[in-house]
Amino acid sequence: MSFCALFLLSLIFYFFFSFFFLFIVVFLLFSFLFCVLCFFCFFFLSFYLFFFFDLLVFVVCFCTVCRFSFFVLVLYILLSFFLFFFSFFS
């Protein structure tokens, strides 16, 4: 391959991985902020009944931040909405 082709290929990979890295950083930042916000909302809305559930949600959220797991994130969001509606309507 010529030098220009290698240069263009390396440039494409550089931009692809830089955008991918930026997406991961933004995703982690927003998931962390979302989980902290939900934790404090649940903590103040339902202190006595859902204290252990709040801790569970917070732990699941930290697992999401550490492991980049989409499945854990979806589980966390479903659990958050379930706890929010259950504490709101009870």
PDB file of C-alpha atoms in Angstrom:
ATOM      1  CA  MET A   1       0.000   0.000   0.000  1.00  0.00           C
ATOM      2  CA  SER A   2       1.160   3.495  -0.623  1.00  0.00           C
ATOM      3  CA  PHE A   3       1.909   6.047   2.017  1.00  0.00           C
ATOM      4  CA  CYS A   4      -1.245   8.083   1.242  1.00  0.00           C
ATOM      5  CA  ALA A   5      -3.480   5.043   1.623  1.00  0.00           C
ATOM      6  CA  LEU A   6      -1.891   4.139   4.964  1.00  0.00           C
ATOM      7  CA  PHE A   7      -2.192   7.733   6.116  1.00  0.00           C
ATOM      8  CA  LEU A   8      -5.888   7.885   5.186  1.00  0.00           C
ATOM      9  CA  LEU A   9      -6.542   4.536   6.838  1.00  0.00           C
ATOM     10  CA  SER A  10      -4.848   5.621  10.056  1.00  0.00           C
ATOM     11  CA  LEU A  11      -6.789   8.911   9.965  1.00  0.00           C
ATOM     12  CA  ILE A  12     -10.088   7.044   9.600  1.00  0.00           C
ATOM     13  CA  PHE A  13      -9.229   4.749  12.503  1.00  0.00           C
ATOM     14  CA  TYR A  14      -8.136   7.712  14.602  1.00  0.00           C
ATOM     15  CA  PHE A  15     -11.427   9.583  14.087  1.00  0.00           C
ATOM     16  CA  PHE A  16     -13.491   6.434  14.579  1.00  0.00           C
ATOM     17  CA  PHE A  17     -11.830   5.538  17.876  1.00  0.00           C
ATOM     18  CA  SER A  18     -11.802   9.121  19.123  1.00  0.00           C
ATOM     19  CA  PHE A  19     -15.555   9.453  18.511  1.00  0.00           C
ATOM     20  CA  PHE A  20     -16.111   6.024  20.061  1.00  0.00           C
ATOM     21  CA  PHE A  21     -14.095   7.020  23.132  1.00  0.00           C
ATOM     22  CA  LEU A  22     -16.003  10.298  23.393  1.00  0.00           C
ATOM     23  CA  PHE A  23     -19.304   8.414  23.195  1.00  0.00           C
ATOM     24  CA  ILE A  24     -18.199   6.052  25.992  1.00  0.00           C
ATOM     25  CA  VAL A  25     -17.118   8.958  28.215  1.00  0.00           C
ATOM     26  CA  VAL A  26     -20.380  10.856  27.655  1.00  0.00           C
ATOM     27  CA  PHE A  27     -22.404   7.687  28.217  1.00  0.00           C
ATOM     28  CA  LEU A  28     -20.607   6.995  31.502  1.00  0.00           C
ATOM     29  CA  LEU A  29     -20.975  10.569  32.672  1.00  0.00           C
ATOM     30  CA  PHE A  30     -24.707  10.715  31.994  1.00  0.00           C
ATOM     31  CA  SER A  31     -25.361   7.267  33.436  1.00  0.00           C
ATOM     32  CA  PHE A  32     -23.482   8.218  36.598  1.00  0.00           C
ATOM     33  CA  LEU A  33     -25.368  11.506  36.944  1.00  0.00           C
ATOM     34  CA  PHE A  34     -28.668   9.774  36.233  1.00  0.00           C
ATOM     35  CA  CYS A  35     -28.052   7.120  38.854  1.00  0.00           C
ATOM     36  CA  VAL A  36     -26.995   9.650  41.498  1.00  0.00           C
ATOM     37  CA  LEU A  37     -30.070  11.750  40.762  1.00  0.00           C
ATOM     38  CA  CYS A  38     -32.372   8.738  40.936  1.00  0.00           C
ATOM     39  CA  PHE A  39     -30.714   7.539  44.108  1.00  0.00           C
ATOM     40  CA  PHE A  40     -31.306  10.834  45.887  1.00  0.00           C
ATOM     41  CA  CYS A  41     -34.844  11.137  44.537  1.00  0.00           C
ATOM     42  CA  PHE A  42     -35.732   7.665  45.775  1.00  0.00           C
ATOM     43  CA  PHE A  43     -33.875   8.261  48.995  1.00  0.00           C
ATOM     44  CA  PHE A  44     -35.914  11.353  49.849  1.00  0.00           C
ATOM     45  CA  LEU A  45     -39.224  10.112  48.454  1.00  0.00           C
ATOM     46  CA  SER A  46     -39.288   6.830  50.308  1.00  0.00           C
ATOM     47  CA  PHE A  47     -36.823   6.751  53.139  1.00  0.00           C
ATOM     48  CA  TYR A  48     -38.316   4.005  55.287  1.00  0.00           C
ATOM     49  CA  LEU A  49     -39.813   1.567  52.818  1.00  0.00           C
ATOM     50  CA  PHE A  50     -37.241   1.534  50.041  1.00  0.00           C
ATOM     51  CA  PHE A  51     -33.956   2.192  51.755  1.00  0.00           C
ATOM     52  CA  PHE A  52     -32.513  -1.200  50.837  1.00  0.00           C
ATOM     53  CA  PHE A  53     -33.907  -0.925  47.313  1.00  0.00           C
ATOM     54  CA  ASP A  54     -32.190   2.430  46.965  1.00  0.00           C
ATOM     55  CA  LEU A  55     -28.903   0.884  47.978  1.00  0.00           C
ATOM     56  CA  LEU A  56     -29.483  -1.912  45.486  1.00  0.00           C
ATOM     57  CA  VAL A  57     -30.189   0.592  42.698  1.00  0.00           C
ATOM     58  CA  PHE A  58     -27.070   2.530  43.600  1.00  0.00           C
ATOM     59  CA  VAL A  59     -24.906  -0.622  43.537  1.00  0.00           C
ATOM     60  CA  VAL A  60     -26.376  -1.697  40.183  1.00  0.00           C
ATOM     61  CA  CYS A  61     -25.631   1.752  38.823  1.00  0.00           C
ATOM     62  CA  PHE A  62     -22.000   1.563  39.895  1.00  0.00           C
ATOM     63  CA  CYS A  63     -21.773  -1.830  38.198  1.00  0.00           C
ATOM     64  CA  THR A  64     -23.042  -0.138  35.046  1.00  0.00           C
ATOM     65  CA  VAL A  65     -20.431   2.584  35.259  1.00  0.00           C
ATOM     66  CA  CYS A  66     -17.628   0.130  35.877  1.00  0.00           C
ATOM     67  CA  ARG A  67     -18.510  -2.600  33.375  1.00  0.00           C
ATOM     68  CA  PHE A  68     -20.126  -0.682  30.443  1.00  0.00           C
ATOM     69  CA  SER A  69     -22.967  -3.170  30.541  1.00  0.00           C
ATOM     70  CA  PHE A  70     -26.017  -2.254  28.508  1.00  0.00           C
ATOM     71  CA  PHE A  71     -28.046  -5.083  30.036  1.00  0.00           C
ATOM     72  CA  VAL A  72     -27.365  -3.853  33.575  1.00  0.00           C
ATOM     73  CA  LEU A  73     -28.221  -0.319  32.520  1.00  0.00           C
ATOM     74  CA  VAL A  74     -31.587  -1.436  31.115  1.00  0.00           C
ATOM     75  CA  LEU A  75     -32.270  -3.412  34.276  1.00  0.00           C
ATOM     76  CA  TYR A  76     -31.370  -0.405  36.382  1.00  0.00           C
ATOM     77  CA  ILE A  77     -33.672   1.896  34.419  1.00  0.00           C
ATOM     78  CA  LEU A  78     -36.575  -0.559  34.668  1.00  0.00           C
ATOM     79  CA  LEU A  79     -36.003  -1.016  38.377  1.00  0.00           C
ATOM     80  CA  SER A  80     -35.785   2.749  38.855  1.00  0.00           C
ATOM     81  CA  PHE A  81     -39.070   3.412  37.090  1.00  0.00           C
ATOM     82  CA  PHE A  82     -40.743   0.557  38.941  1.00  0.00           C
ATOM     83  CA  LEU A  83     -39.575   1.867  42.322  1.00  0.00           C
ATOM     84  CA  PHE A  84     -40.478   5.414  41.442  1.00  0.00           C
ATOM     85  CA  PHE A  85     -44.055   4.574  40.394  1.00  0.00           C
ATOM     86  CA  PHE A  86     -44.511   2.179  43.273  1.00  0.00           C
ATOM     87  CA  SER A  87     -43.350   4.721  45.830  1.00  0.00           C
ATOM     88  CA  PHE A  88     -45.308   7.513  44.149  1.00  0.00           C
ATOM     89  CA  PHE A  89     -48.645   5.648  44.034  1.00  0.00           C
ATOM     90  CA  SER A  90     -48.406   3.935  47.398  1.00  0.00           C
TER      91      SER A  90
END
